[in-house]
Structures are given as structure tokens and as C-alpha cells.
XYZ file of C-alpha atoms in Angstrom:
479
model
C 12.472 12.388 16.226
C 13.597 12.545 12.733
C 16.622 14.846 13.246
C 18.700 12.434 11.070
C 22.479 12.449 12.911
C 23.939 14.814 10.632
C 20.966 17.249 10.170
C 21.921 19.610 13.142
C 25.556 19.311 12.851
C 27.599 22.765 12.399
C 30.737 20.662 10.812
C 32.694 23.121 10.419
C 32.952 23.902 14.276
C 33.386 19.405 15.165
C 30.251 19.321 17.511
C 27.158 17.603 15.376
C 25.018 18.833 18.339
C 26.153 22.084 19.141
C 23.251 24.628 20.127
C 23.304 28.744 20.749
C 21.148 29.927 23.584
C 20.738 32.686 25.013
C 22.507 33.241 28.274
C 19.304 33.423 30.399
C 18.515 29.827 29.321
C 22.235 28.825 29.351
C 21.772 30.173 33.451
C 18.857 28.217 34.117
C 20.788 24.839 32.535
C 23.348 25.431 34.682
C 21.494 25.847 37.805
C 19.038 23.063 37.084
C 22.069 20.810 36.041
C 23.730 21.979 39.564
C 20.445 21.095 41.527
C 20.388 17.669 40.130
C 23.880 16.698 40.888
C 23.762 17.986 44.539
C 21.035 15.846 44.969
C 22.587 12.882 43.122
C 25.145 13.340 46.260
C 23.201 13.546 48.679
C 20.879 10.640 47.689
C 24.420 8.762 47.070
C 25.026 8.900 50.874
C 21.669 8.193 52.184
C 20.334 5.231 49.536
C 21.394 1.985 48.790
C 20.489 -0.075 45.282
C 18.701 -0.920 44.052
C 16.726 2.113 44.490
C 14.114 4.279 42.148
C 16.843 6.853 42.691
C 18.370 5.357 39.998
C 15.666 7.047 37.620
C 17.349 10.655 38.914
C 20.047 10.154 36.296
C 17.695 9.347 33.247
C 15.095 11.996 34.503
C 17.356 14.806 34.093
C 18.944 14.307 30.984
C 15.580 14.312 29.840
C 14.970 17.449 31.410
C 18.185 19.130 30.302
C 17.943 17.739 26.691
C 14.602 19.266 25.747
C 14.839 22.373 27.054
C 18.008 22.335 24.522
C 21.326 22.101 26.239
C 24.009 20.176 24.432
C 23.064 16.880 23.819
C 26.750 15.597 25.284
C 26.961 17.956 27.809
C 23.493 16.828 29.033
C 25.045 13.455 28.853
C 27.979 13.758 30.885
C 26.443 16.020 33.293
C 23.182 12.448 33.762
C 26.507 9.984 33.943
C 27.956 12.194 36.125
C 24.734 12.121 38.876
C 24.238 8.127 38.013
C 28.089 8.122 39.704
C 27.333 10.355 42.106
C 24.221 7.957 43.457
C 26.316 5.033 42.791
C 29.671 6.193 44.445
C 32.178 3.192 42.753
C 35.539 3.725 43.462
C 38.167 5.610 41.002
C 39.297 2.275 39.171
C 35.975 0.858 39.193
C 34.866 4.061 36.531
C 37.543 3.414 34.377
C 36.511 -0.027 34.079
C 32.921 1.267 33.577
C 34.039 3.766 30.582
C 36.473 1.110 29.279
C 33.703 -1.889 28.659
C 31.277 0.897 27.615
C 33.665 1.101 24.197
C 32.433 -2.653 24.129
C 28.603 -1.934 23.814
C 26.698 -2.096 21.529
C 25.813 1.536 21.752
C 28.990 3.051 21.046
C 29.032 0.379 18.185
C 26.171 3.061 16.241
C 27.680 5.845 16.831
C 31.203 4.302 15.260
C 28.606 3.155 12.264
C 27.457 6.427 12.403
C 30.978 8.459 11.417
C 31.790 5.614 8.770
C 28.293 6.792 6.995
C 29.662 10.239 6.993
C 33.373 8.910 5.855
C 31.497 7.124 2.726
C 29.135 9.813 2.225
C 32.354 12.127 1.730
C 33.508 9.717 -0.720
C 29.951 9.325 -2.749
C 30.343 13.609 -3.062
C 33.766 13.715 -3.992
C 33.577 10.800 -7.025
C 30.384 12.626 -8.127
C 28.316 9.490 -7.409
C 25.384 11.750 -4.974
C 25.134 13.819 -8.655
C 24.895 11.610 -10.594
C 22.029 9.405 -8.606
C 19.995 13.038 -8.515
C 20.583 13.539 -12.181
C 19.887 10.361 -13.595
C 16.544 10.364 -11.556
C 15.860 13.696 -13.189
C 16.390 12.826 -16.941
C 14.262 9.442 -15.960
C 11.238 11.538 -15.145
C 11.591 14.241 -17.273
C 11.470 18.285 -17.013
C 8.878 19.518 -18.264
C 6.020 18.051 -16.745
C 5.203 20.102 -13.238
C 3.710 16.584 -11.365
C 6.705 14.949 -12.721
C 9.173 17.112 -11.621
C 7.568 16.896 -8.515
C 7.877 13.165 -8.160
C 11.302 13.238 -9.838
C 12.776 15.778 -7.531
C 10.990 13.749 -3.850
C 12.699 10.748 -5.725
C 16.091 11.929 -6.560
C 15.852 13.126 -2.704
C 14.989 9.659 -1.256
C 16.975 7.727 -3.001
C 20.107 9.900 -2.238
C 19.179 10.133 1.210
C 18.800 6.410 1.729
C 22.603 6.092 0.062
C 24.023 8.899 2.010
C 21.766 7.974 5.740
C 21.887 11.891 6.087
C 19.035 14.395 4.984
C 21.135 17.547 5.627
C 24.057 16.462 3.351
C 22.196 14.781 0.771
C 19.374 17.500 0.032
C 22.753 20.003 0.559
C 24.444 17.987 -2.571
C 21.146 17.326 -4.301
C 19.883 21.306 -4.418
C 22.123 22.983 -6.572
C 21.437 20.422 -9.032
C 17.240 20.447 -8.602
C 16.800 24.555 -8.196
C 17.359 25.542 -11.594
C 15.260 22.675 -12.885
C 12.103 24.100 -10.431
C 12.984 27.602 -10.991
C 12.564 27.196 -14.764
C 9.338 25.513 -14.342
C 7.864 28.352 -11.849
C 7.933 26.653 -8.545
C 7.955 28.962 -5.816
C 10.792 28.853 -3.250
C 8.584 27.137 -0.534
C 6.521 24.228 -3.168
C 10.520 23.426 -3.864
C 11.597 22.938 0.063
C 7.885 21.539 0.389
C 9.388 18.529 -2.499
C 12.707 18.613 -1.075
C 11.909 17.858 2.661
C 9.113 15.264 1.707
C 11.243 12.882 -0.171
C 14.317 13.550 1.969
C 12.484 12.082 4.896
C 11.250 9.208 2.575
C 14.436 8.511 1.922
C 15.772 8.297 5.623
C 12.940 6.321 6.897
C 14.512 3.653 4.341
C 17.984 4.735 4.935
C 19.678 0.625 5.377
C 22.761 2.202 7.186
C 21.214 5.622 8.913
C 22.163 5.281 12.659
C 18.467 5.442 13.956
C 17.319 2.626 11.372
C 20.166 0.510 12.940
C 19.080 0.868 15.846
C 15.919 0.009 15.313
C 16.840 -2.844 13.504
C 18.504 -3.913 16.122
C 16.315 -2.549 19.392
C 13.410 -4.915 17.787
C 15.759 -7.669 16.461
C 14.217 -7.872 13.013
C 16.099 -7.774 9.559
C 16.315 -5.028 6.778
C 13.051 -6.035 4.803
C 11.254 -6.354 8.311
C 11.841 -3.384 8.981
C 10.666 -1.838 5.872
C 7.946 -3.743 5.761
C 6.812 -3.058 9.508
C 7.949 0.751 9.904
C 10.062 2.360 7.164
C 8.564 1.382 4.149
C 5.055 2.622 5.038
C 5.991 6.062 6.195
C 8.046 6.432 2.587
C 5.200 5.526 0.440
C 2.961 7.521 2.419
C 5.182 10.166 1.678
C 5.521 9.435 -1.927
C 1.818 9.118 -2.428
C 0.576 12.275 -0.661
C 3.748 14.215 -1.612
C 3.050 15.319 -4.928
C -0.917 16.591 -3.722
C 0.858 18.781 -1.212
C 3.349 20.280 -3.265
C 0.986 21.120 -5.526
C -1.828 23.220 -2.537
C 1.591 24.677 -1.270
C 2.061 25.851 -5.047
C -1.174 27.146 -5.324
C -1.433 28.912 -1.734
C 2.313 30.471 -2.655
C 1.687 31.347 -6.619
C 0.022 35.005 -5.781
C 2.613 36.000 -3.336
C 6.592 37.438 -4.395
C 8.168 33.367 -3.495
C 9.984 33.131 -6.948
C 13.375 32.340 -7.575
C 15.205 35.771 -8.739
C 17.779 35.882 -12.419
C 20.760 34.806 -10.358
C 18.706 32.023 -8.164
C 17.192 30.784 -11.877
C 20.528 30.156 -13.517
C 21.840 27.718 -10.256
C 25.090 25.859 -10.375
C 26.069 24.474 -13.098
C 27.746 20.291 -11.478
C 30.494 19.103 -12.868
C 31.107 15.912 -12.638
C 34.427 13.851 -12.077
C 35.435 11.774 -14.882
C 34.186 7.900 -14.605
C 31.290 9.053 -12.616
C 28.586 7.123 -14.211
C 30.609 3.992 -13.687
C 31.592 4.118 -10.792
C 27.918 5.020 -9.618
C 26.975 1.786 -11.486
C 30.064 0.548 -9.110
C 28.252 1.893 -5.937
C 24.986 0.539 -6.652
C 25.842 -3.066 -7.076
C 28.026 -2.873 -3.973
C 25.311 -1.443 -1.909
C 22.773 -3.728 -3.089
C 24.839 -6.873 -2.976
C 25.717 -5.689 0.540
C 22.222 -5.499 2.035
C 21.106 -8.581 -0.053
C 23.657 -10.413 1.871
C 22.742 -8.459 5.204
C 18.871 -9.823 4.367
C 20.101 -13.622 3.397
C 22.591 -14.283 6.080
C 20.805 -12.518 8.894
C 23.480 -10.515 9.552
C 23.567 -8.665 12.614
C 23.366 -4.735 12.923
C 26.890 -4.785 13.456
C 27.227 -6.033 9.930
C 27.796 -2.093 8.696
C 31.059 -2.105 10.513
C 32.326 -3.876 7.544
C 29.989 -3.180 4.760
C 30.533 0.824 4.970
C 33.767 0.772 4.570
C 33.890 -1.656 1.890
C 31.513 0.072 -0.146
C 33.607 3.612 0.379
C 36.715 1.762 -0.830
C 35.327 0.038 -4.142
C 33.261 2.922 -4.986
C 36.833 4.855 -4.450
C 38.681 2.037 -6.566
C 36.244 2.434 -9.359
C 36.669 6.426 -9.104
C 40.571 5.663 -9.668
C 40.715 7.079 -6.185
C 44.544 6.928 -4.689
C 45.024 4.989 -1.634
C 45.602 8.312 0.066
C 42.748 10.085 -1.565
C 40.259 7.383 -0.326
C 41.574 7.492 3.242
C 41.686 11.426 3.235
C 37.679 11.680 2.480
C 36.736 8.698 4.379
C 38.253 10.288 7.632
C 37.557 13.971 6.929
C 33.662 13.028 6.281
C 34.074 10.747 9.468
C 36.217 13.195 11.593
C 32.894 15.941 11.142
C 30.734 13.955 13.422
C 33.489 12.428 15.942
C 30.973 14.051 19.174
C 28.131 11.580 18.421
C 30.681 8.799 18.564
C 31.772 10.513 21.978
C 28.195 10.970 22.568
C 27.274 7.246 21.889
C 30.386 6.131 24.290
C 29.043 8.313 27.006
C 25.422 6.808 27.129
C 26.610 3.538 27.192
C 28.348 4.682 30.200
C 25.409 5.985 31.494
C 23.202 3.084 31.040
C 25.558 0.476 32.861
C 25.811 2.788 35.494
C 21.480 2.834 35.287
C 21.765 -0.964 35.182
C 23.977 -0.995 38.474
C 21.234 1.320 40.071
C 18.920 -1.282 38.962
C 15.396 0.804 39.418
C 13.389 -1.022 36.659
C 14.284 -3.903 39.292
C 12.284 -2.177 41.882
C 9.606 -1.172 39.234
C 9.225 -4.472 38.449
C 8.936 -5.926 41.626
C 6.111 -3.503 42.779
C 4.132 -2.809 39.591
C 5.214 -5.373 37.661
C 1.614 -7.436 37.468
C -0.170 -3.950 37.280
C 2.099 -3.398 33.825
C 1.592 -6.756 32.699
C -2.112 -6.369 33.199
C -2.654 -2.763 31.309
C -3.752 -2.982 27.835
C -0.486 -3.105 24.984
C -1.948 -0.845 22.728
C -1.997 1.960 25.187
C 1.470 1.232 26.129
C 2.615 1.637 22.905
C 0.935 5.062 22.425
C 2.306 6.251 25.152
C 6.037 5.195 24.366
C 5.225 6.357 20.658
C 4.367 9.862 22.041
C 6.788 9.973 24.610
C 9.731 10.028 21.742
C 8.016 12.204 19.976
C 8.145 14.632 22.740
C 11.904 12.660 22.908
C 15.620 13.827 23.089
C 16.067 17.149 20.423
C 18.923 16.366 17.346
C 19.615 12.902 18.461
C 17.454 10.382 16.949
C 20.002 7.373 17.401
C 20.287 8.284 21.024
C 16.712 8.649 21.909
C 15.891 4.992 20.621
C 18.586 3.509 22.297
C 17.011 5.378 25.599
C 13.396 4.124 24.861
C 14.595 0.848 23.974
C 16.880 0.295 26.916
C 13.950 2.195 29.466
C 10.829 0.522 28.255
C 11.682 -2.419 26.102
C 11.928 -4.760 28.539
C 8.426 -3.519 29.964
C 6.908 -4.328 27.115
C 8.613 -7.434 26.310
C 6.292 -8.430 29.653
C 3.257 -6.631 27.732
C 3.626 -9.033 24.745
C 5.139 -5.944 22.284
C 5.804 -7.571 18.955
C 8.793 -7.341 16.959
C 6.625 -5.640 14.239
C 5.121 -3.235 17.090
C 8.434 -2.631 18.694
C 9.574 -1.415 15.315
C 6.614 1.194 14.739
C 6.980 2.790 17.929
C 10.994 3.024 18.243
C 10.405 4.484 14.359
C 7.300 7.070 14.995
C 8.684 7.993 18.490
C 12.278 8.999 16.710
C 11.229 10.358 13.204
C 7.394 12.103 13.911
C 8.420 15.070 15.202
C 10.369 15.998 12.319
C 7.081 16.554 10.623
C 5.912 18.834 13.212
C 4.006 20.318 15.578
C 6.920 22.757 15.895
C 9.294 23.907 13.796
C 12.852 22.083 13.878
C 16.449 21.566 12.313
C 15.334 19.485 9.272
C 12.438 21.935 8.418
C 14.845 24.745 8.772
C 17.616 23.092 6.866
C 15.527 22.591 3.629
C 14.654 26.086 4.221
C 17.919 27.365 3.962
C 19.266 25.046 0.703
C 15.815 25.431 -1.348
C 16.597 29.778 -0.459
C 12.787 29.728 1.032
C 12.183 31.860 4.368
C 7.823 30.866 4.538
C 8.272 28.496 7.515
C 4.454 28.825 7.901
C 4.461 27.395 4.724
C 6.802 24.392 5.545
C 4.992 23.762 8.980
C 2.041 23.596 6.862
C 4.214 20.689 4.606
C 4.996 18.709 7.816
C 1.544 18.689 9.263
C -0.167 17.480 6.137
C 1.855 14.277 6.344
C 1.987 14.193 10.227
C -1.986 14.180 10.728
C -1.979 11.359 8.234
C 0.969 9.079 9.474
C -0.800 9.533 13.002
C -3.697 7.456 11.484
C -1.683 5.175 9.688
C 0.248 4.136 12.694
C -1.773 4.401 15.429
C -4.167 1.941 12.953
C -0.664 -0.207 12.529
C -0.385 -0.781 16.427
C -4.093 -0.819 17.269
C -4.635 -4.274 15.088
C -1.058 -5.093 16.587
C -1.603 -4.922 19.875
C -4.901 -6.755 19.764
């Protein structure tokens, strides 16, 4: 699913995944959650490992996550049946949750907060307004197709700075609105442009969290990864983007969708002084960064370092103090501190999965029926499988198809270049639809719009499409 990590977040309250129910649902979480850890002890007393028990822990976190309960809760509440089965003494846990730091796993979701830190930073030095409004005096304003193109642009090319589609398109819109007001967009052909090149932009996102995982899930560089998964899906979205807008225009034109006086006049940006420079600053940094990721092969720990070193010279070339540049880099960084404790938790959960070692017994009994069934299916299925996947947490949900099912089809001959069009439709589709989600509604909300028929109607025009495109991909793949 494409719920980039930062899309669902309520900051202000310091849980990125944080969901309201209603207290009937909330009810049956809590007695479904209660049913599954009563039988995690039971099946703890009566089963040794390896055992396909060990599948209890991953099935209900499924269970719990899409019917919408707290991504972390639902995490602690699988790790907490996966102990249960397994029964390791006190001492032996805190060993367990003390090499979990260690993984690789809680690695993303530390590269995950330092994206937000430097995406504070990028706000703050005016750097995010600058990107949107150079874009939009490049293209020009009075031209309806180019505005349209201008606007997906400005989107995608913030997003893929920032690795976030909520807080880019949330910096980028009181800049664009005024600019589509004045030219008679309705409020829905404006979130229609928004949300297409925002998710352009994240599929190419170099340091998003689910790109890095990715990246690293299929062990493939940058520019393989564009070239096999992200870079497809973006010009797909480029290409078709503008056509879309302009139906959605036309089906909205007739109907009361208009930006109002107040709405027209928007919010006049001001930026910081040295901005343009120390943009210029940012983009040599980032590019000399992944040019050196690309050359030197460096692994997908490699943002560890390069985040923070672009947040600091971009600072330095703001005139940022010392204490300045720390203060945004941890308050942007601080706002999503529950995916790094979410991160932490599932690599907890999966060494406690790989103690209860049921892909062992899988293996054993099924293995030459898997290694006999036809790749291209296999891939479908996983591909459709995420989409279905783990709601708000795209990082997570590769990690959990990658760690489930990649070494299945390892055994099934999965390329690389497969592997990295399945972990990327199987996280990101489902942002385009069926149903209506957090990105869609996010757009929504900054572009003013409240036609989600409309915007369903956006996300299904490129969905059908990308179905085709990547189910072609993987069928001439997999041959």
C-alpha cells in the first residue's frame, strides 16, 4: 500500500498510526486480540518447534491490522502470542528485544524519523517552496495543460525530496491553489493533479522508507529500482495524469466545485532569506549523495549517514545555528518516533517467527509442490496479497512479505527485477484504490475538495492501467 509513513500520522498527538473507531469495533479487537493470545498459551504448552503454530503470531496481526486497530498495538499484541507459543525465559526476551535494535528492520524505521528530521529542515529554510515555485515559473501559468503538468511536477519532485506525500503536498498547496483557482480549476481537478504527481513522486522517493526497503528486500541499487518498479509507475503517472485531470475538469465544470474569494486569494509564501541558494545547496548534496549511493553500491543503510548530512549542509547554507539545525532535525524526527517503536517491535516479532521456525515445516512438506507451481502466479498472488496488505504502514508490510514469502520464491526462481515489482505494487496499489484511504483523503482536505467520488474516480483511472502494466512486467518476467 502506498500510505507513505507520514501520510496517516496525526503529529500533533506522537502516534503516526493512530486510528478512531468506534467502540463496537474497538470491542471486537479486543476480544479477537484476547482469543488469539489464549490460544497462543495454550498451544505454548501443548506444541513443540518447529511447528505451523508459529504462523498464529503472523496470522493475527494480519487479522487485527486490517480490520484497523493500531498498527503497534496490533504489533505488540502478534509478539506478544509468538512469546506466548515460544515460552523463553525472562532474560532470554530481553536478549530478543535487545538484538532486535540490531536488525535491519529497526534500521528503516530509524531512516525513517531522519527523513522527517530533514524534511523539517527543507520547510523551515524555505527549500520545499522554493522547489514548487521554481517548477511553476518553469512551466508557466497560464496555460491550463501546463499548469497541470507543472503542478503533478512541482508535487513529485517535492515528494521524492521530502519521502512524504502528506507533508510535501501540505507545504506545496498553499503555494499551487491560488495559481489553479485563478485559472478555474475546480476543487476536485486540483486534488485530482495534486494526488497524481504526489504518488509519482514517492514511487521515486531515493530515501522514502518503503523504497528502502525495497531496495533492500530485492538487493538491487537506486537506478534498478527505478528502472524495474518506481520509475514506470511515475511516468505512467505523468503521462496519463494530465488526460485525467482534464475528464475530472470536465465531469466537475457544471457543478458548484470552485474555489470561493477567500480560497482564490491563497497564502501568500514568504520565503527565508538565501533560499534559492541554499536550495541550489540541497540539490547538489542530494544528487551527489545518491550518485555515490549508485557508484559505490552502497548499501540501504547508506541513508543513515546521507540524511543527516544533507539536513546539516542544507542548514549550513541556510546560515542555520548549530542549535537551530538540531532543534528542526529532532522536532521533524521526534513526530514519527512510534514507527521507529513500531519497526523495533517487528523485528522482535520476526526473530521470535524465526525461532518458531514454520516456513521450516512448510518447506519440508510442500516445498517441491512450491518449487513446481508456475512463478508468475506466485507473484500475483503475493502482489495482491499486499495490496489487500497491512493499512498505513507501507514500510512494515514489505518487510512482512519479504521476510514471509521471499525466501519461497527465491526457490521459485523470483528475479531481482520481479521481486522489486511485487514488494512495490503490493505496498503502493492500493493507494490508488478500490477503496477510499488516508492519501486520497489527505489531498482532499489540503486541495479544500469534499467529491471523494470524484477522487476514487482519479485513483481508479491510473489503478486499472498500472494493473496492466505490471501484471505485463511480471508475466514476461516470470517466463
Amino acid at each position: 500500500m502506498l500510505h507513505d509513513e507520514s501520510t496517516t500520522s496525526k503529529l500533533r498527538e506522537g502516534n503516526a498510526y493512530e486510528v478512531k473507531l468506534s467502540p463496537a469495533r474497538n470491542r471486537l479487537l479486543a476480544i479477537l486480540a484476547a482469543v488469539g493470545l489464549i490460544t497462543a498459551l495454550i498451544v505454548g504448552f501443548t506444541t513443540s518447534t518447529p511447528s505451523l503454530w508459529g504462523l498464529l503470531p503472523i496470522a493475527l496481526y494480519a487479522v487485527l491490522a486490517l480490520l484497523s486497530m493500531d498498527i503497534v498495538v496490533a504489533t505488540v499484541i502478534a509478539l506478544l502470542s509468538g512469546l506466548l507459543i515460544l515460552q523463553p525465559a525472562p532474560v532470554e526476551v530481553g536478549n530478543l528485544l535487545g538484538d532486535s535494535l540490531g536488525e535491519f528492520i529497526t534500521t528503516i524505521g530509524l531512516i525513517i524519523m531522519l527523513g522527517a528530521g530533514v524534511g523539517e529542515i527543507l520547510k523551515e529554510t524555505g527549500v520545499a517552496s522554493t522547489i514548487v515555485k521554481g517548477v511553476m515559473r518553469a512551466v508557466g501559468e497560464r496555460n491550463m495543460m501546463a499548469v497541470t503538468f507543472g503542478v503533478m511536477l512541482a508535487c513529485g519532485i517535492l515528494v521524492a525530496s521530502l519521502g512524504t506525500l502528506a507533508g510535501a503536498i501540505a507545504i506545496a498547496a498553499p503555494i499551487l491553489l491560488p495559481i489553479t483557482a485563478r485559472l478555474g480549476f475546480t476543487k476536485s481537478a486540483t486534488a485530482s493533479m495534486l494526488f497524481i504527481g504526489g504518488g509519482a513522486g514517492l514511487a521515486m522517493a531515493p530515501f522514502a522508507g518503503s523504497n528502502v526497503v525495497i531496495m533492500g528486500a530485492a538487493d538491487v541499487t537506486y537506478i534498478q529500482y527505478v528502472l524495474f518498479g518506481g520509475g514506470p509507475l511515475a511516468l505512467l503517472s505523468l503521462a496519463l495524469g494530465p488526460f485525467i485531470v482534464r475528464w475530472i475538469q470536465s465531469r466537475t465544470a457544471n457543478q458548484d466545485d470552485y474555489y470561493d474569494a477567500d480560497e482564490f486569494g491563497g497564502e501568500e509564501v514568504t520565503l527565508p532569506a538565501h533560499a534559492g541558494r541554499t536550495t541550489i545547496v540541497f540539490a547538489v548534496v542530494l544528487l551527489v549523495s545518491v550518485g555515490y549511493a549508485v557508484l559505490t553500491a552502497a548499501g540501504t543503510s547508506f541513508p543513515l549517514l546521507a540524511l543527516p548530512t544533507i539536513g546539516i549542509v542544507t542548514a549550513m547554507a541556510a546560515r542555520l545555528s548549530i542549535a537551530d539545525t538540531v532543534n528542526f532535525m529532532y522536532r521533524g524526527a521526534t513526530k514519527l518516533i512510534s514507527i521507529f517503536i513500531l519497526f523495533w517491535l517487528l523485528a522482535a516479532l520476526f526473530l521470535v517467527i524465526d525461532l518458531l521456525a514454520p516456513f521450516d515445516v512448510i518447506l519440508e512438506n510442500y516445498g517441491g509442490a512450491l518449487s513446481n507451481s508456475s512463478p508468475f502466479v506466485f507473484a500475483i498472488l503475493i502482489a495482491m496479497l499486499g495490496w489487500v496488505g497491512v493499512p498505513g504502514a507501507t514500510a512494515a508490510q514489505v518487510v512482512l512479505l519479504d521476510e514471509v514469502f521471499g525466501g519461497i520464491g527465491a526457490t521459485l526462481g523470483i528475479t531481482a527485477a520481479s521481486w522489486v515489482v511485487i514488494l512495490l505494487f503490493a505496498s503502493k496499489a492500493d493507494t490508488y484504490g478500490p477503496f477510499p484511504n488516508a492519501n486520497m483523503i489527505g489531498v482532499m482536505g489540503l486541495a479544500r475538495s469534499t467529491n471523494l467520488k470524484n477522487m476514487l474516480i482519479t485513483g481508479w483511472m491510473l489503478l486499472v492501467p498500472a494493473c496492466i502494466m505490471y501484471g505485463t512486467i511480471l508475466f514476461f518476467q516470470t517466463r
